[in-house]
């Protein structure tokens, strides 16, 4: 409660790294002795920086400035369904988040991935490789992103503010395991 941003960084880092390990061991059936630790590092670093630092900043600080999040989220569910302005705000928050996921999250993931796997110390190589992979995978990634995050965001942006990031971390754990399985390898 005293250091929510530090707490969120810890949760995001552990969650993202754990989701990758789950994808490697349980989904892909990789023996524990053959875990790709470079890939685990990718998800650990990405979880700390994106989910831990950036996501906390924009979902808590920016959204509180753009939207009246407290009024809508503290109402009983029945009242929320009658709150026209609150429902418009819910739709706007969902649209903003889907835009951020599309234009910030996915490219950042691919740039992080290129930074870990490219074998180059040159950030311009990471950027060009990452953006090329983002572009190549865009159609499938965007379809999956909207399919998962649009309904999840409707719930996430409806719960009380103190539950927003914990609920997001639950959905994000499953999403990250999927992303690790489908896009995490070399």
mmCIF file of N, CA and C in Angstrom, residues 1-11 48 51-53 56-57 61 165:
data_model
loop_
_atom_site.group_PDB
_atom_site.id
_atom_site.type_symbol
_atom_site.label_atom_id
_atom_site.label_comp_id
_atom_site.label_asym_id
_atom_site.label_seq_id
_atom_site.Cartn_x
_atom_site.Cartn_y
_atom_site.Cartn_z
ATOM 1 N N UNK A 1 0.825 -1.200 0.000
ATOM 2 C CA UNK A 1 0.000 0.000 0.000
ATOM 3 C C UNK A 1 0.868 1.263 0.000
ATOM 4 N N UNK A 2 2.008 1.198 0.678
ATOM 5 C CA UNK A 2 2.888 2.356 0.757
ATOM 6 C C UNK A 2 3.628 2.608 -0.552
ATOM 7 N N UNK A 3 4.033 1.532 -1.243
ATOM 8 C CA UNK A 3 4.786 1.644 -2.497
ATOM 9 C C UNK A 3 4.094 0.841 -3.599
ATOM 10 N N UNK A 4 2.931 1.302 -4.072
ATOM 11 C CA UNK A 4 2.194 0.497 -5.052
ATOM 12 C C UNK A 4 2.936 0.302 -6.368
ATOM 13 N N UNK A 5 3.704 1.311 -6.803
ATOM 14 C CA UNK A 5 4.421 1.153 -8.071
ATOM 15 C C UNK A 5 5.536 0.108 -7.957
ATOM 16 N N UNK A 6 6.252 0.078 -6.838
ATOM 17 C CA UNK A 6 7.298 -0.922 -6.629
ATOM 18 C C UNK A 6 6.671 -2.311 -6.530
ATOM 19 N N UNK A 7 5.563 -2.400 -5.809
ATOM 20 C CA UNK A 7 4.826 -3.654 -5.685
ATOM 21 C C UNK A 7 4.397 -4.151 -7.065
ATOM 22 N N UNK A 8 3.891 -3.247 -7.894
ATOM 23 C CA UNK A 8 3.444 -3.623 -9.228
ATOM 24 C C UNK A 8 4.604 -4.110 -10.098
ATOM 25 N N UNK A 9 5.766 -3.468 -9.986
ATOM 26 C CA UNK A 9 6.933 -3.914 -10.764
ATOM 27 C C UNK A 9 7.292 -5.346 -10.378
ATOM 28 N N UNK A 10 7.298 -5.630 -9.072
ATOM 29 C CA UNK A 10 7.612 -6.985 -8.611
ATOM 30 C C UNK A 10 6.610 -8.011 -9.111
ATOM 31 N N UNK A 11 5.329 -7.693 -8.977
ATOM 32 C CA UNK A 11 4.274 -8.608 -9.432
ATOM 33 C C UNK A 11 4.381 -8.824 -10.944
ATOM 34 N N UNK A 48 9.091 -6.410 -16.303
ATOM 35 C CA UNK A 48 9.471 -5.332 -15.386
ATOM 36 C C UNK A 48 9.265 -3.967 -16.031
ATOM 37 N N UNK A 51 5.092 -3.977 -18.292
ATOM 38 C CA UNK A 51 3.955 -4.214 -17.395
ATOM 39 C C UNK A 51 4.159 -3.570 -16.033
ATOM 40 N N UNK A 52 5.397 -3.568 -15.558
ATOM 41 C CA UNK A 52 5.664 -3.030 -14.234
ATOM 42 C C UNK A 52 5.738 -1.520 -14.185
ATOM 43 N N UNK A 53 6.513 -0.922 -15.069
ATOM 44 C CA UNK A 53 6.739 0.528 -15.023
ATOM 45 C C UNK A 53 5.734 1.279 -15.904
ATOM 46 N N UNK A 56 1.783 0.600 -15.302
ATOM 47 C CA UNK A 56 1.323 1.213 -14.047
ATOM 48 C C UNK A 56 1.140 2.716 -14.247
ATOM 49 N N UNK A 57 2.147 3.346 -14.855
ATOM 50 C CA UNK A 57 2.092 4.787 -15.053
ATOM 51 C C UNK A 57 0.870 5.191 -15.878
ATOM 52 N N UNK A 61 -1.920 6.718 -13.503
ATOM 53 C CA UNK A 61 -1.755 8.177 -13.560
ATOM 54 C C UNK A 61 -2.459 8.818 -14.753
ATOM 55 N N UNK A 165 -5.315 -3.258 -11.583
ATOM 56 C CA UNK A 165 -4.085 -3.928 -11.995
ATOM 57 C C UNK A 165 -4.032 -5.387 -11.565
#
